[in-house]
Tab-separated table of C-alpha atoms and ligand atoms in Angstrom:
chain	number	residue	atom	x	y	z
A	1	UNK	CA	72.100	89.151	95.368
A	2	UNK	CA	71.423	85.126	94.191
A	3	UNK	CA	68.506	84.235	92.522
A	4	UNK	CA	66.431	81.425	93.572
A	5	UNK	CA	68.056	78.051	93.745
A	6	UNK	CA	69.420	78.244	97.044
A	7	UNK	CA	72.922	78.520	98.345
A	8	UNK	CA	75.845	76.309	96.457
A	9	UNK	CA	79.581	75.927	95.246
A	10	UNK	CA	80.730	75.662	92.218
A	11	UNK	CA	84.529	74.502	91.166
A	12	UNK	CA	85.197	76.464	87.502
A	13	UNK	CA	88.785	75.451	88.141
A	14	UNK	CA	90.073	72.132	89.478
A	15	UNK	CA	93.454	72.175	88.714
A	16	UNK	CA	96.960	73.489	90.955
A	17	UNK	CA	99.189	75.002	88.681
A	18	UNK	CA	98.635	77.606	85.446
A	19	UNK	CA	99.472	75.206	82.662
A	20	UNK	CA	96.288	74.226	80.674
A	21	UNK	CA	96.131	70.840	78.603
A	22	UNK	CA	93.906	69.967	75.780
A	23	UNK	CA	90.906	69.255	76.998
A	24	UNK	CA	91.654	69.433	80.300
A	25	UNK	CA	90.715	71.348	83.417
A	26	UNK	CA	91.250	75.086	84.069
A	27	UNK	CA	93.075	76.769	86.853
A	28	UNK	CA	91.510	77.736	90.225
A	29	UNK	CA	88.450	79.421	90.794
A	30	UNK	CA	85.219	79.101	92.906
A	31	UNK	CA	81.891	80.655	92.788
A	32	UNK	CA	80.233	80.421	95.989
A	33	UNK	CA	76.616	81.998	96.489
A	34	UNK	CA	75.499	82.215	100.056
A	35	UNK	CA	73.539	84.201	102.427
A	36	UNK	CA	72.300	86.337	99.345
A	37	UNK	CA	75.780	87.360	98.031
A	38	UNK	CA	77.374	86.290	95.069
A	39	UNK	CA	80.972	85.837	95.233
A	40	UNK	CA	84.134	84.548	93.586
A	41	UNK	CA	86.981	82.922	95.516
A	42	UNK	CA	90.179	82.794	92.769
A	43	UNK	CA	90.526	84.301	89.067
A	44	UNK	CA	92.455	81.613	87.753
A	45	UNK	CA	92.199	81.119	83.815
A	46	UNK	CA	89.094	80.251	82.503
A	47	UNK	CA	87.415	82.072	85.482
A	48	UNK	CA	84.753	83.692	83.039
A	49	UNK	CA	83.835	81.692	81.121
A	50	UNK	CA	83.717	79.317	83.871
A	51	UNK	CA	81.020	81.695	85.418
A	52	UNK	CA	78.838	81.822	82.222
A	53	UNK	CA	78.909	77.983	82.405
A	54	UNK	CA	77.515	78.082	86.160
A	55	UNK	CA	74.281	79.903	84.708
A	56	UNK	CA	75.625	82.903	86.623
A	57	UNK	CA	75.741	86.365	84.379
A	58	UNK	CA	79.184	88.543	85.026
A	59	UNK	CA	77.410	91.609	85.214
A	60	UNK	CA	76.092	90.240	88.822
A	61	UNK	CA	79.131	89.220	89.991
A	62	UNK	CA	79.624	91.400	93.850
A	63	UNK	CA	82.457	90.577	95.574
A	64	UNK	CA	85.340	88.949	94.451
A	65	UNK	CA	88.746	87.371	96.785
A	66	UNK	CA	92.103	86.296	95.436
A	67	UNK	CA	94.054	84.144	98.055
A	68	UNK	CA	97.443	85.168	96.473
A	69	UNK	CA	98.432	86.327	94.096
A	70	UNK	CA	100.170	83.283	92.424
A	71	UNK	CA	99.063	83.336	88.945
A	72	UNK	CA	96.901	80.007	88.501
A	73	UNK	CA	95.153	82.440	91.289
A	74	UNK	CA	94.749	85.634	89.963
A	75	UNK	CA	95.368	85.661	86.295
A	76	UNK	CA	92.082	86.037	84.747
A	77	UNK	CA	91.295	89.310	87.829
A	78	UNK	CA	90.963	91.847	85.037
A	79	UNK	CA	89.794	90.331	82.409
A	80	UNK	CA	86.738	88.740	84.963
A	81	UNK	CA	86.285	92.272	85.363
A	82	UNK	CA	86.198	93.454	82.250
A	83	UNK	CA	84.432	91.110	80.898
A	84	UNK	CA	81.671	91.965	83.536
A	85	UNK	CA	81.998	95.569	82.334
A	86	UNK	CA	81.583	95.010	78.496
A	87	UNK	CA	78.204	92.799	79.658
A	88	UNK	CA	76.767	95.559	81.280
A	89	UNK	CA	77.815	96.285	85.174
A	90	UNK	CA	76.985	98.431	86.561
A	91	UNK	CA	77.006	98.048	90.200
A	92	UNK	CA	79.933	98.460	92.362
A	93	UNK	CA	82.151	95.107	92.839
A	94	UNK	CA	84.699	94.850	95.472
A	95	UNK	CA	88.119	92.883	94.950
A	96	UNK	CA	89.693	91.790	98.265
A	97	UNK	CA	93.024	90.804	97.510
A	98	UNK	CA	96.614	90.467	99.455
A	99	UNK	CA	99.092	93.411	99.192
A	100	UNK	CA	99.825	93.742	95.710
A	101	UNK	CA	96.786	93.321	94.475
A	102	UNK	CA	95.862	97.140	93.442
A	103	UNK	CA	99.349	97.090	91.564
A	104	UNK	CA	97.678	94.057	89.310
A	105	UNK	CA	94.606	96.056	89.033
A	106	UNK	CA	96.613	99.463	87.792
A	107	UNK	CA	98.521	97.452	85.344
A	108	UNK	CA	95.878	95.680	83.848
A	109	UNK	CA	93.845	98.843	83.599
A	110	UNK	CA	96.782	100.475	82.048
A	111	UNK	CA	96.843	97.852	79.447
A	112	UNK	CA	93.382	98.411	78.643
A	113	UNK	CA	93.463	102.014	78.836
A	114	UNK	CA	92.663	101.792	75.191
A	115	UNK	CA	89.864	99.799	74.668
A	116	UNK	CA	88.066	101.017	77.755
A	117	UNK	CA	88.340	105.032	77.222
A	118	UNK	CA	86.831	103.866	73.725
A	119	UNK	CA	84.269	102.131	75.016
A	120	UNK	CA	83.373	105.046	77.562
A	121	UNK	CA	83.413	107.384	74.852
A	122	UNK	CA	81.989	105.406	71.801
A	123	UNK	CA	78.960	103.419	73.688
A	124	UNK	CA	78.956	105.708	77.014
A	125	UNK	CA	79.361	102.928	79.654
A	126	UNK	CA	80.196	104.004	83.326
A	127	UNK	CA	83.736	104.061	84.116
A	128	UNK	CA	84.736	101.446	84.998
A	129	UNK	CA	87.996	102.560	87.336
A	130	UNK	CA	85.112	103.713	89.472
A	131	UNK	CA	83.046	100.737	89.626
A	132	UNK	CA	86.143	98.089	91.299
A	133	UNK	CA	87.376	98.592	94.356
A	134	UNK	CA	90.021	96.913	95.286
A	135	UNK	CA	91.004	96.348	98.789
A	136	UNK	CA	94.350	94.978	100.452
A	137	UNK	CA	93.613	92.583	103.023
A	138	UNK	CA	95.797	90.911	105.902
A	139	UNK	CA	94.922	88.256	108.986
A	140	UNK	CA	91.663	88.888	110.535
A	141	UNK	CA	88.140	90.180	109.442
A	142	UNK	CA	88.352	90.936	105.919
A	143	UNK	CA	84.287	91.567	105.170
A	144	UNK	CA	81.222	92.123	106.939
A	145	UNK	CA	77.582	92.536	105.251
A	146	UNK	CA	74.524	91.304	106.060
A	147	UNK	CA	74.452	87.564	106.570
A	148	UNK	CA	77.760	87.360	105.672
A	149	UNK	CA	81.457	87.390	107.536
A	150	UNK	CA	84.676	86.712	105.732
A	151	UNK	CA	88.068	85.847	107.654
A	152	UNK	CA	91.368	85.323	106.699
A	153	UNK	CA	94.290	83.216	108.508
A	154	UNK	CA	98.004	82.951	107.012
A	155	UNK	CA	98.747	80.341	105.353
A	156	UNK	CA	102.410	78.433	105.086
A	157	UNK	CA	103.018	78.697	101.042
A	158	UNK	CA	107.079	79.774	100.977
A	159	UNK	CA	107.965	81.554	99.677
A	160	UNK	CA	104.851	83.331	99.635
A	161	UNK	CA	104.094	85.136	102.684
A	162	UNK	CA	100.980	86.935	101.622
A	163	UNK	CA	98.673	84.099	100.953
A	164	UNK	CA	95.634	83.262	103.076
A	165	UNK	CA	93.079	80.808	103.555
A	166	UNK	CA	89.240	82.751	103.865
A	167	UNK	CA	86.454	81.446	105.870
A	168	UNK	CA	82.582	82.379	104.846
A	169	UNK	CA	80.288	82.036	107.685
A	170	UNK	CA	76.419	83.459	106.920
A	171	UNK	CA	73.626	82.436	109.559
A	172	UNK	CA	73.159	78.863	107.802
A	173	UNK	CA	76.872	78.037	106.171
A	174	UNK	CA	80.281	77.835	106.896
A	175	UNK	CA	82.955	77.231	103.773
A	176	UNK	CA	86.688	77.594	104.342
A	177	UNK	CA	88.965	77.985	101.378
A	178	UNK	CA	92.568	76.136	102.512
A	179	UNK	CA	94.160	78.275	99.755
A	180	UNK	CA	97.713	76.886	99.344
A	181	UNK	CA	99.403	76.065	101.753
A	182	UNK	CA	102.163	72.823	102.843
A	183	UNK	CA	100.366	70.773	105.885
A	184	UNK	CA	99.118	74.062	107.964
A	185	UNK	CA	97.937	72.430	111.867
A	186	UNK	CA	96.107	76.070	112.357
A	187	UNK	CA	94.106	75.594	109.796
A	188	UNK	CA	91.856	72.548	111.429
A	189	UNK	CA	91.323	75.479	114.060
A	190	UNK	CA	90.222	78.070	111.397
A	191	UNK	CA	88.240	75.683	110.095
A	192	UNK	CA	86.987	73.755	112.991
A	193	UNK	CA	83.230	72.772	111.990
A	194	UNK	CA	82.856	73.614	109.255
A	195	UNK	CA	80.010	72.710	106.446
A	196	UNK	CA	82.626	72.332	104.031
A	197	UNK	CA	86.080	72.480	103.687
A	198	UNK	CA	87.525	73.223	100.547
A	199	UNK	CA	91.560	72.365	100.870
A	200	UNK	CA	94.413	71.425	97.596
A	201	UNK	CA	95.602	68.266	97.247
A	202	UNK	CA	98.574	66.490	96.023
A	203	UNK	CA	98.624	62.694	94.825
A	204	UNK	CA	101.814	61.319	96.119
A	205	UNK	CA	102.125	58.624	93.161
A	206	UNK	CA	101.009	61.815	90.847
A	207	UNK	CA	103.918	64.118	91.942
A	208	UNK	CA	106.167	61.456	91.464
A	209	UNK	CA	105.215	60.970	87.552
A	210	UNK	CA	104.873	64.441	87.542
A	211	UNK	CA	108.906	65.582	88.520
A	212	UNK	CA	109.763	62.096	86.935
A	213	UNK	CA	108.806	63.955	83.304
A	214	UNK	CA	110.264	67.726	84.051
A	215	UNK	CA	114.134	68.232	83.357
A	216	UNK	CA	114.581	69.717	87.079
A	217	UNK	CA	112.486	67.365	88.801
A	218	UNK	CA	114.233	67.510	92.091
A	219	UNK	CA	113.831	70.871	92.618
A	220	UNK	CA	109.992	70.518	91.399
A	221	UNK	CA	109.516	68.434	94.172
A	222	UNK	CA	111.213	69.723	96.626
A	223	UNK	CA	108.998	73.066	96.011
A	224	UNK	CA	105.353	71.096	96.049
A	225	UNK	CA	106.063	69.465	99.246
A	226	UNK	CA	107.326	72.426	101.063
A	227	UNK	CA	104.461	74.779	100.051
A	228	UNK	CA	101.516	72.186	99.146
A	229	UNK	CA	99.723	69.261	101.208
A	230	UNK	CA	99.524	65.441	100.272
A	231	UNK	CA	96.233	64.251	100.248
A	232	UNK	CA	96.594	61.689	103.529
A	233	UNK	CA	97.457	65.578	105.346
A	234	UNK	CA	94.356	67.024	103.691
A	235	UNK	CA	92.411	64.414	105.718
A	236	UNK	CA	94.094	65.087	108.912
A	237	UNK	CA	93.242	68.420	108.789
A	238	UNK	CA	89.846	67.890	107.575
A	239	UNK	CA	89.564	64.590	110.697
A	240	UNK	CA	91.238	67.722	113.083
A	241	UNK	CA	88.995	70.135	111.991
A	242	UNK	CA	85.780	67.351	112.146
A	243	UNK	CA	84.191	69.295	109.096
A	244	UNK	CA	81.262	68.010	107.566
A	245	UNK	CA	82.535	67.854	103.939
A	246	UNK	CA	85.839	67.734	102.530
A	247	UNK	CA	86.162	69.120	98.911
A	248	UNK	CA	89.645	68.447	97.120
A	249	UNK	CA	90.517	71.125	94.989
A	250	UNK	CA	93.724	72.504	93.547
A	251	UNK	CA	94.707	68.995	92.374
A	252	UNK	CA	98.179	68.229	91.549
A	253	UNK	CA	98.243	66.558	89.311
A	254	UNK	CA	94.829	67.326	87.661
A	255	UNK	CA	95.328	65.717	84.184
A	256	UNK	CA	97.161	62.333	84.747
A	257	UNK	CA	95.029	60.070	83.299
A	258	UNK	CA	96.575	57.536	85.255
A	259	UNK	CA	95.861	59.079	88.473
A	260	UNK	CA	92.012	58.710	88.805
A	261	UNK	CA	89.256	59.872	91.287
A	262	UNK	CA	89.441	56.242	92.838
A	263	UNK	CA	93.046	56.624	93.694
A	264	UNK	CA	92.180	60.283	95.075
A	265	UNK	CA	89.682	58.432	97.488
A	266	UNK	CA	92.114	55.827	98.280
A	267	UNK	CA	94.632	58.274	99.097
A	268	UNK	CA	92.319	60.134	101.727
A	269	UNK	CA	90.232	57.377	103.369
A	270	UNK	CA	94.082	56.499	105.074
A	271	UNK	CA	93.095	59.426	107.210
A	272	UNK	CA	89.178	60.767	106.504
A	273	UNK	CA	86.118	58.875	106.413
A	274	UNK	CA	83.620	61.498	106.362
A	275	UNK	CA	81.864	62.731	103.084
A	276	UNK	CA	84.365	63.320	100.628
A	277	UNK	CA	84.032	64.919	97.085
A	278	UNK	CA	86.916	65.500	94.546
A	279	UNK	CA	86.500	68.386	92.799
A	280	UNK	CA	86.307	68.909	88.964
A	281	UNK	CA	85.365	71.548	86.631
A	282	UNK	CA	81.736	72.835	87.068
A	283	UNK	CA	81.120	70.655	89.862
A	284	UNK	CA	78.023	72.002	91.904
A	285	UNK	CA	77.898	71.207	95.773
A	286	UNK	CA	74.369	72.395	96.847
A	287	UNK	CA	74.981	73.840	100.528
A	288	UNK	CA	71.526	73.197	101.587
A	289	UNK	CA	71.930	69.591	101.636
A	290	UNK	CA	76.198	70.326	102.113
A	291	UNK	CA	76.974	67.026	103.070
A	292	UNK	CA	75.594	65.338	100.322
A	293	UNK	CA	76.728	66.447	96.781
A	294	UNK	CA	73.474	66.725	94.286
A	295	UNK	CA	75.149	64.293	92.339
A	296	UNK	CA	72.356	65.218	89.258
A	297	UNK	CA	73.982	68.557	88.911
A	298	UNK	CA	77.705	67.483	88.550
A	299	UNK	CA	79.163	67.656	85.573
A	300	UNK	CA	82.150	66.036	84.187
A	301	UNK	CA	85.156	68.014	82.737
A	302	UNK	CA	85.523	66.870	79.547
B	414	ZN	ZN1	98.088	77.507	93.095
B	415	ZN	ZN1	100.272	79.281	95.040
């Protein structure tokens, strides 16, 4: 269960992609706490530590969701875990996760097979191999607990085909995850009224400097814009969907320093003019006042 402080968002991880940059962002992950349950949407590096920083302790961590199992998604799973474990869990925490997901689980519990017999042994922690549960999920209902109902709809990220966008819907909130996806019309249904929308972005100018400095920059490109949206097609789903807050997350690219939040903004007022944020590291959206950003509790990647 959350503390006081009321329900709110945090962004640990801004960025699309897995490659990390001196000081910049980290890969994806979200910590959302609502209707009473505390919850993480992503394990992308940097996922712990990225908790820690959002005042939250591991240890109290319940339910966790990976969208797919890309891994700027789901690369810091076990060690999130783990981590939890070593500072003292010890109630149950349940992983939803697309098919595959128990495979990642095994293997990184095989890795650590080591270190955590040892530590069952030598400081007589609960197991824990009984404390996760991880559990495959498809289209549909994926959770139900009190004040709390999480959905999932397909998304269209080739050639991933198990990758899903997750809607959160408690008696005062609604927050839809777009996950990735390439311009995805069914999601402004999914999503249709939401509090907040939380979709990736792309900056066209950015993608072009971006493939302009790989060696196979055609073939870079051709893959973002079949499986990820531009930012003007963020705001049509978002003006589609009439949401009350768009968050841009995911960003590609997240570390051009010539690609600024101004330019973000620019992009998307061509086709949203509702309240707009652009995520960052530890950015806090407090969802009792959703559709305006605390702006006293941001704060800025370094
Ligand atoms: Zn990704
Ligand atoms: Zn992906």
């Amino acid at each position: 269960m959350t503390g006081q402080g009321g329900d709110r968002l945090v962004i640990l991880g801004s960025k699309g992609g897995p490659a990390i940059r001196p000081g910049g962002p980290s890969p994806t992950a979200s910590l959302l706490e609502m209707g009473g349950h505390r919850i993480v949407v992503d394990c992308g590096l940097g996922v712990s530590r990225g908790v820690v920083e959002a005042g939250v302790a591991l240890a109290s961590i319940e339910l966790v969701f990976v969208t797919h199992l890309h891994s700027d998604h789901v690369l810091e799973l076990g060690p999130l875990l783990h981590t939890a474990w070593t500072s003292g869990l010890k109630s149950p925490v349940i992983v939803y996760g697309p098919e595959g997901t128990q495979a990642v689980w095994n293997g990184f519990l095989a890795s650590l097979a080591y270190d955590i017999d040892i530590r069952i042994l030598d400081e007589g922690r609960p197991d824990i191999r009984r404390l996760v549960e991880i559990r495959e999920y498809g289209e549909g209902l994926v959770h139900s607990a009190p004040d709390l109902t999480v959905t999932a709809l397909r998304v269209d990220h080739p050639p991933v085909t198990e990758c899903f966008a997750l809607k959160f819907k408690s008696s005062m909130q609604t927050i839809v995850f777009s996950s990735d996806t390439t311009f995805f019309k069914p999601l402004s249904e999914f999503a249709l009224a939401a509090d907040v929308l939380v979709h990736e972005a792309m900056h066209p100018l950015g993608v072009d400097r971006l493939t302009a400095r790989t060696g196979n920059g055609t073939r870079l490109k051709a893959h973002l814009l079949a499986s990820h949206t531009m930012a003007a097609d963020v705001g049509r789903i978002a003006a589609f969907a009439e949401v009350d807050h768009l968050v841009l997350n995911h960003l590609v690219p997240a570390d051009d320093p010539l690609i600024t939040e101004a330019d973000w903004v620019a992009e998307i007022r061509s086709t949203w003019q509702g309240p707009l944020t652009i995520g960052r590291d530890g950015l806090v959206i407090n969802l009792s006042r959703a559709e305006e950003p605390d702006m006293s509790e941001q704060r800025k990647s370094a």
